CSV table of C-alpha atoms in Angstrom, one decimal:
chain,number,residue,atom,x,y,z
V,1,UNK,CA,46.3,-71.7,88.5
V,2,UNK,CA,44.8,-73.5,85.4
V,3,UNK,CA,42.4,-76.4,85.7
V,4,UNK,CA,45.2,-78.7,84.4
V,5,UNK,CA,47.4,-77.5,87.2
V,6,UNK,CA,45.0,-78.3,90.0
V,7,UNK,CA,47.7,-77.9,92.6
V,8,UNK,CA,46.7,-81.2,94.2
V,9,UNK,CA,48.6,-84.5,94.2
V,10,UNK,CA,48.4,-87.6,96.3
V,11,UNK,CA,48.4,-91.3,96.5
V,12,UNK,CA,44.7,-91.7,95.8
V,13,UNK,CA,43.3,-92.4,92.3
V,14,UNK,CA,43.5,-89.5,89.8
V,15,UNK,CA,40.1,-88.4,88.3
V,16,UNK,CA,40.0,-86.7,84.9
V,17,UNK,CA,36.9,-84.7,83.9
V,18,UNK,CA,36.6,-84.5,80.1
V,19,UNK,CA,35.9,-81.1,78.6
V,20,UNK,CA,32.4,-81.6,77.0
V,21,UNK,CA,29.6,-80.3,79.2
V,22,UNK,CA,25.8,-80.4,78.9
V,23,UNK,CA,22.7,-78.3,79.3
V,24,UNK,CA,24.8,-75.1,78.7
V,25,UNK,CA,26.5,-75.4,82.1
V,26,UNK,CA,30.4,-75.4,82.1
V,27,UNK,CA,32.0,-78.6,82.9
V,28,UNK,CA,34.0,-76.9,85.7
V,29,UNK,CA,30.8,-76.8,87.7
V,30,UNK,CA,30.8,-80.6,87.6
V,31,UNK,CA,34.4,-80.8,88.7
V,32,UNK,CA,33.8,-78.4,91.6
V,33,UNK,CA,30.8,-80.5,92.7
V,34,UNK,CA,33.0,-83.6,92.7
V,35,UNK,CA,35.7,-81.8,94.7
V,36,UNK,CA,33.1,-80.8,97.3
V,37,UNK,CA,32.0,-84.4,97.7
V,38,UNK,CA,35.3,-86.3,97.6
V,39,UNK,CA,36.6,-85.8,101.1
V,40,UNK,CA,40.0,-87.5,100.6
V,41,UNK,CA,42.7,-84.9,99.9
V,42,UNK,CA,44.8,-87.6,98.1
V,43,UNK,CA,42.3,-87.7,95.2
V,44,UNK,CA,43.3,-85.4,92.4
V,45,UNK,CA,40.5,-84.1,90.3
V,46,UNK,CA,41.6,-82.5,87.0
V,47,UNK,CA,39.6,-80.9,84.2
V,48,UNK,CA,41.0,-81.0,80.7
V,49,UNK,CA,40.0,-78.0,78.6
V,50,UNK,CA,41.4,-79.0,75.2
V,51,UNK,CA,41.9,-82.3,73.2
V,52,UNK,CA,45.6,-82.1,73.8
V,53,UNK,CA,45.1,-81.7,77.6
V,54,UNK,CA,42.7,-84.7,77.5
V,55,UNK,CA,45.3,-86.9,75.7
V,56,UNK,CA,48.0,-85.8,78.2
V,57,UNK,CA,45.9,-86.3,81.3
V,58,UNK,CA,44.3,-89.6,80.4
V,59,UNK,CA,47.7,-91.3,80.4
V,60,UNK,CA,47.9,-91.4,84.2
V,61,UNK,CA,44.2,-91.1,85.1
V,62,UNK,CA,42.6,-94.1,86.8
V,63,UNK,CA,39.1,-92.6,86.7
V,64,UNK,CA,37.7,-90.7,83.8
V,65,UNK,CA,34.3,-89.1,83.7
V,66,UNK,CA,32.4,-87.3,81.0
V,67,UNK,CA,29.6,-87.3,78.5
V,68,UNK,CA,31.4,-89.6,76.1
V,69,UNK,CA,34.8,-91.0,75.3
V,70,UNK,CA,36.1,-92.1,71.9
V,71,UNK,CA,38.5,-94.8,70.9
V,72,UNK,CA,41.1,-92.4,69.7
V,73,UNK,CA,41.3,-91.0,73.3
V,74,UNK,CA,41.3,-94.5,74.8
V,75,UNK,CA,44.5,-95.2,72.8
V,76,UNK,CA,46.3,-92.8,75.2
V,77,UNK,CA,44.9,-94.4,78.4
V,78,UNK,CA,47.5,-96.4,80.2
V,79,UNK,CA,46.0,-96.7,83.7
V,80,UNK,CA,42.3,-96.4,83.2
V,81,UNK,CA,40.2,-98.4,85.6
V,82,UNK,CA,36.8,-96.7,85.5
V,83,UNK,CA,34.9,-94.6,83.0
V,84,UNK,CA,32.0,-92.8,84.7
V,85,UNK,CA,29.6,-91.8,82.0
V,86,UNK,CA,27.7,-88.6,82.7
V,87,UNK,CA,24.7,-89.8,80.7
V,88,UNK,CA,22.2,-92.5,81.7
V,89,UNK,CA,22.4,-94.1,78.2
V,90,UNK,CA,25.7,-95.8,77.2
V,91,UNK,CA,24.8,-96.8,73.6
V,92,UNK,CA,27.1,-94.1,72.3
V,93,UNK,CA,30.2,-95.5,74.1
V,94,UNK,CA,32.7,-97.9,72.6
V,95,UNK,CA,31.7,-100.5,75.1
V,96,UNK,CA,33.4,-103.4,73.3
V,97,UNK,CA,36.7,-101.6,73.5
V,98,UNK,CA,36.2,-100.6,77.1
V,99,UNK,CA,35.3,-104.2,77.9
V,100,UNK,CA,38.5,-105.5,76.1
V,101,UNK,CA,40.5,-103.0,78.2
V,102,UNK,CA,38.9,-104.4,81.4
V,103,UNK,CA,37.6,-100.9,82.2
V,104,UNK,CA,34.6,-100.7,84.6
V,105,UNK,CA,31.8,-98.4,83.2
V,106,UNK,CA,29.1,-96.7,85.2
V,107,UNK,CA,26.3,-94.5,84.0
V,108,UNK,CA,24.2,-91.6,85.4
V,109,UNK,CA,21.0,-93.5,85.9
V,110,UNK,CA,18.9,-91.6,88.5
V,111,UNK,CA,20.1,-88.2,87.7
V,112,UNK,CA,17.0,-87.4,85.6
V,113,UNK,CA,14.3,-88.8,87.9
V,114,UNK,CA,12.9,-85.6,89.4
V,115,UNK,CA,13.2,-83.2,86.5
V,116,UNK,CA,11.9,-85.5,83.8
V,117,UNK,CA,9.2,-86.7,86.2
V,118,UNK,CA,8.0,-83.1,86.5
V,119,UNK,CA,8.2,-82.7,82.7
V,120,UNK,CA,6.0,-85.7,82.1
V,121,UNK,CA,3.5,-84.5,84.7
V,122,UNK,CA,3.4,-81.1,83.1
V,123,UNK,CA,2.8,-82.6,79.7
V,124,UNK,CA,-0.1,-84.8,81.0
V,125,UNK,CA,-1.7,-81.8,82.6
V,126,UNK,CA,-1.2,-79.7,79.5
V,127,UNK,CA,-3.3,-82.1,77.5
V,128,UNK,CA,-5.8,-82.9,80.3
V,129,UNK,CA,-6.6,-79.2,80.8
V,130,UNK,CA,-6.2,-78.5,77.1
V,131,UNK,CA,-3.8,-75.6,77.6
V,132,UNK,CA,-2.8,-75.8,74.0
V,133,UNK,CA,-6.3,-74.8,73.1
V,134,UNK,CA,-6.2,-71.9,75.6
V,135,UNK,CA,-2.8,-70.7,74.1
V,136,UNK,CA,-4.1,-70.8,70.6
V,137,UNK,CA,-7.2,-68.8,71.5
V,138,UNK,CA,-5.2,-66.4,73.6
V,139,UNK,CA,-3.0,-65.7,70.6
V,140,UNK,CA,-6.1,-64.9,68.6
V,141,UNK,CA,-7.5,-62.8,71.5
V,142,UNK,CA,-10.5,-65.0,71.3
V,143,UNK,CA,-12.7,-65.2,74.4
V,144,UNK,CA,-14.5,-68.5,73.8
V,145,UNK,CA,-15.1,-71.3,76.3
V,146,UNK,CA,-13.9,-74.9,75.6
V,147,UNK,CA,-14.3,-78.1,77.5
V,148,UNK,CA,-11.3,-79.6,79.3
V,149,UNK,CA,-10.7,-83.0,80.8
V,150,UNK,CA,-10.0,-84.4,84.3
V,151,UNK,CA,-7.0,-86.5,85.1
V,152,UNK,CA,-8.7,-88.2,88.0
V,153,UNK,CA,-9.9,-91.7,87.1
V,154,UNK,CA,-7.6,-91.9,84.0
V,155,UNK,CA,-5.3,-94.8,83.3
V,156,UNK,CA,-1.6,-93.9,82.7
V,157,UNK,CA,0.7,-96.6,81.3
V,158,UNK,CA,4.4,-96.0,82.0
V,159,UNK,CA,6.8,-98.0,79.8
V,160,UNK,CA,10.1,-98.4,81.7
V,161,UNK,CA,10.2,-98.5,85.5
V,162,UNK,CA,13.7,-97.2,86.0
V,163,UNK,CA,14.5,-94.0,87.9
V,164,UNK,CA,12.5,-91.9,85.5
V,165,UNK,CA,9.5,-94.2,85.3
V,166,UNK,CA,9.4,-94.6,89.1
V,167,UNK,CA,9.6,-90.8,89.4
V,168,UNK,CA,6.6,-90.4,87.1
V,169,UNK,CA,4.6,-93.0,89.1
V,170,UNK,CA,5.4,-91.2,92.4
V,171,UNK,CA,4.2,-87.9,91.0
V,172,UNK,CA,1.0,-89.4,89.8
V,173,UNK,CA,0.0,-90.7,93.2
V,174,UNK,CA,-2.0,-87.7,94.4
V,175,UNK,CA,-4.1,-87.5,91.2
V,176,UNK,CA,-6.3,-90.5,91.7
V,177,UNK,CA,-5.2,-92.4,88.5
V,178,UNK,CA,-4.7,-96.0,87.7
V,179,UNK,CA,-1.1,-96.7,86.8
V,180,UNK,CA,0.1,-99.5,84.6
V,181,UNK,CA,3.8,-100.3,84.3
V,182,UNK,CA,5.6,-102.1,81.5
V,183,UNK,CA,9.1,-103.5,82.1
V,184,UNK,CA,11.4,-106.3,81.0
V,185,UNK,CA,10.9,-108.2,84.2
V,186,UNK,CA,7.3,-107.7,85.3
V,187,UNK,CA,7.8,-110.3,88.1
V,188,UNK,CA,9.8,-107.6,89.9
V,189,UNK,CA,6.7,-105.5,90.2
V,190,UNK,CA,7.0,-101.7,90.7
V,191,UNK,CA,5.1,-98.6,91.8
V,192,UNK,CA,2.1,-99.4,89.7
V,193,UNK,CA,-1.3,-101.0,90.1
V,194,UNK,CA,-0.4,-103.6,87.5
V,195,UNK,CA,2.9,-104.4,85.8
V,196,UNK,CA,3.2,-106.0,82.3
V,197,UNK,CA,6.0,-107.3,80.2
V,198,UNK,CA,7.0,-106.6,76.6
V,199,UNK,CA,5.1,-109.7,75.4
V,200,UNK,CA,3.0,-108.4,72.5
V,201,UNK,CA,-0.3,-109.6,73.8
V,202,UNK,CA,0.4,-108.3,77.3
V,203,UNK,CA,1.6,-104.9,75.9
V,204,UNK,CA,-1.4,-104.5,73.7
V,205,UNK,CA,-3.7,-105.5,76.6
V,206,UNK,CA,-2.2,-102.5,78.6
V,207,UNK,CA,-2.5,-100.2,75.6
V,208,UNK,CA,-6.2,-100.9,75.1
V,209,UNK,CA,-6.9,-99.3,78.5
V,210,UNK,CA,-4.5,-96.4,78.3
V,211,UNK,CA,-5.4,-92.7,78.4
V,212,UNK,CA,-1.8,-91.5,78.7
V,213,UNK,CA,1.1,-93.5,77.4
V,214,UNK,CA,4.4,-92.5,78.9
V,215,UNK,CA,7.6,-93.8,77.3
V,216,UNK,CA,10.5,-93.8,79.6
V,217,UNK,CA,12.4,-96.9,78.5
V,218,UNK,CA,15.9,-97.3,77.1
V,219,UNK,CA,16.3,-97.8,73.3
V,220,UNK,CA,17.1,-101.4,72.7
V,221,UNK,CA,16.4,-103.9,70.0
V,222,UNK,CA,13.2,-104.8,71.8
V,223,UNK,CA,11.9,-101.2,72.2
V,224,UNK,CA,12.9,-99.8,68.8
V,225,UNK,CA,9.7,-99.2,67.0
V,226,UNK,CA,7.7,-100.5,70.0
V,227,UNK,CA,4.9,-98.0,69.4
V,228,UNK,CA,4.1,-98.9,65.8
V,229,UNK,CA,1.0,-98.8,63.6
V,230,UNK,CA,-0.4,-101.8,65.4
V,231,UNK,CA,0.1,-100.1,68.8
V,232,UNK,CA,-1.7,-97.0,67.5
V,233,UNK,CA,-4.6,-99.1,66.3
V,234,UNK,CA,-4.9,-100.6,69.8
V,235,UNK,CA,-4.7,-97.3,71.7
V,236,UNK,CA,-8.0,-95.6,72.4
V,237,UNK,CA,-8.6,-92.5,70.2
V,238,UNK,CA,-8.6,-90.3,73.4
V,239,UNK,CA,-5.0,-91.5,74.3
V,240,UNK,CA,-2.0,-89.1,74.5
V,241,UNK,CA,1.5,-90.4,73.8
V,242,UNK,CA,4.4,-88.8,75.8
V,243,UNK,CA,7.9,-89.7,74.8
V,244,UNK,CA,10.8,-88.9,77.0
V,245,UNK,CA,12.7,-92.0,76.1
V,246,UNK,CA,14.3,-92.0,72.6
V,247,UNK,CA,12.8,-91.0,69.3
V,248,UNK,CA,13.0,-94.4,67.6
V,249,UNK,CA,10.9,-96.1,70.3
V,250,UNK,CA,8.0,-94.6,68.3
V,251,UNK,CA,7.4,-95.3,64.6
V,252,UNK,CA,7.3,-91.6,63.4
V,253,UNK,CA,5.2,-92.3,60.2
V,254,UNK,CA,2.7,-94.3,62.2
V,255,UNK,CA,2.6,-91.5,64.8
V,256,UNK,CA,1.9,-88.8,62.2
V,257,UNK,CA,-0.8,-91.0,60.6
V,258,UNK,CA,-2.5,-91.6,64.0
V,259,UNK,CA,-2.5,-87.9,64.8
V,260,UNK,CA,-3.9,-86.9,61.4
V,261,UNK,CA,-6.7,-89.4,61.5
V,262,UNK,CA,-7.6,-88.7,65.1
V,263,UNK,CA,-6.4,-92.1,66.0
V,264,UNK,CA,-5.0,-90.6,69.2
V,265,UNK,CA,-5.8,-87.3,70.9
V,266,UNK,CA,-2.2,-85.9,70.9
V,267,UNK,CA,1.5,-86.4,71.5
V,268,UNK,CA,4.1,-84.7,73.7
V,269,UNK,CA,7.5,-85.3,72.2
V,270,UNK,CA,10.8,-84.4,73.9
V,271,UNK,CA,12.6,-86.8,71.6
V,272,UNK,CA,11.9,-87.4,67.9
V,273,UNK,CA,13.1,-89.6,65.0
V,274,UNK,CA,14.8,-88.0,63.2
V,275,UNK,CA,16.4,-85.7,65.8
V,276,UNK,CA,16.7,-82.8,65.6
V,277,UNK,CA,13.4,-82.6,63.9
V,278,UNK,CA,13.8,-81.1,60.4
V,279,UNK,CA,12.2,-77.6,59.9
V,280,UNK,CA,9.9,-78.9,57.2
V,281,UNK,CA,8.6,-82.0,59.2
V,282,UNK,CA,4.9,-82.2,59.5
V,283,UNK,CA,5.0,-82.8,63.2
V,284,UNK,CA,5.8,-79.1,63.7
V,285,UNK,CA,2.4,-78.0,62.2
V,286,UNK,CA,0.0,-80.4,64.0
V,287,UNK,CA,-1.9,-78.5,66.7
V,288,UNK,CA,-2.2,-81.6,68.9
V,289,UNK,CA,1.5,-82.0,69.2
V,290,UNK,CA,3.8,-80.5,71.9
V,291,UNK,CA,7.5,-80.5,71.0
V,292,UNK,CA,10.4,-79.8,73.3
V,293,UNK,CA,14.0,-80.0,72.0
V,294,UNK,CA,15.2,-83.0,74.1
V,295,UNK,CA,15.6,-80.9,77.2
V,296,UNK,CA,13.2,-82.5,79.7
V,297,UNK,CA,16.4,-83.4,81.6
V,298,UNK,CA,17.6,-79.8,81.8
V,299,UNK,CA,18.1,-78.8,85.4
V,300,UNK,CA,20.6,-76.7,87.3
V,301,UNK,CA,21.0,-79.7,89.7
V,302,UNK,CA,22.2,-82.1,87.0
V,303,UNK,CA,25.8,-81.9,87.9
V,304,UNK,CA,25.1,-82.1,91.7
V,305,UNK,CA,23.1,-85.3,91.3
V,306,UNK,CA,25.8,-86.7,88.9
V,307,UNK,CA,28.6,-85.8,91.3
V,308,UNK,CA,26.7,-87.6,94.2
V,309,UNK,CA,26.9,-90.9,92.2
V,310,UNK,CA,30.5,-90.5,90.9
V,311,UNK,CA,31.9,-89.2,94.2
V,312,UNK,CA,30.2,-92.1,96.1
V,313,UNK,CA,31.9,-94.6,93.7
V,314,UNK,CA,35.3,-92.9,94.2
V,315,UNK,CA,34.8,-93.3,98.0
V,316,UNK,CA,33.9,-97.0,97.5
V,317,UNK,CA,37.1,-97.5,95.5
V,318,UNK,CA,39.1,-95.8,98.2
V,319,UNK,CA,37.5,-98.0,100.9
V,320,UNK,CA,37.7,-101.4,99.1
V,321,UNK,CA,40.6,-100.9,96.6
V,322,UNK,CA,38.3,-102.5,94.0
V,323,UNK,CA,36.5,-101.2,90.9
V,324,UNK,CA,33.8,-103.7,91.3
V,325,UNK,CA,30.2,-103.5,92.6
V,326,UNK,CA,29.9,-99.8,92.0
V,327,UNK,CA,26.6,-97.9,91.8
V,328,UNK,CA,25.1,-97.9,88.3
V,329,UNK,CA,27.7,-100.3,87.0
V,330,UNK,CA,27.3,-101.2,83.4
V,331,UNK,CA,30.6,-103.0,82.8
V,332,UNK,CA,31.6,-105.6,83.7
V,333,UNK,CA,28.1,-106.9,82.8
V,334,UNK,CA,26.2,-108.5,85.6
């Protein structure tokens, strides 16, 4: 039996899983996780393995889920009611077309909380205990003491208090740090000792007291270039910048300049601008920079967490008969 011939049919909504996977894990694992969680046998879950299979299956599918969907594939959709994006970000989607088609769109917000939270904590400790110095001296077989730092008593500023930002704050609780949060709606508060908005004066006020700046915000017109030359001038020289958001949140030229002149102590970059980072880029050679290839979200539990969200929404549709008020709904806009 092929994936396209799932052997299941019923009166429930049909769910199509598009062929592109992520993190090196086959998309069939995601489909299987969905099947384990959707208890109604009338819901048919199909995986398309080729472009032709996607074009055929999307004609009747009411629910489609995957990393992305392009307009050429949407041209074949005749019954589409919901696109469940498998990424937290939706800027890569043809949202205007989906809105014109009256398609509900959800995202995968929350999937990355635990794994990226752990990545950020590891990066903070890497700089606090100066493990990069230890690694360098180990490679040289050099037994020479060096002074490390303590995290306790530091101030960590977390920009973005969504699922990832909240996860970072939760993991910092046992370390005796002061946590400052930055979000669009500071009046909502959050798991931080103080919460600021994106007003320039407020933001720089937070930066001036920051030892570790964690960027976990979406890329928007307001956050593009947020950490610019002026921000680096405000940050204390002992500050470390940790970016798990998107590369363009940081002005790369300003970052390189700050690192070279000891304007900041270091940077941990899971995302860069440009991305991938070119082989000849100067960031590769700076000893106070930690680079990971946009894989802070890599985890074997990614599809399980994603399937929890999407299967829950399928169950809501079955119960209510409506594609409104779903978890992580992006369209229709609130």
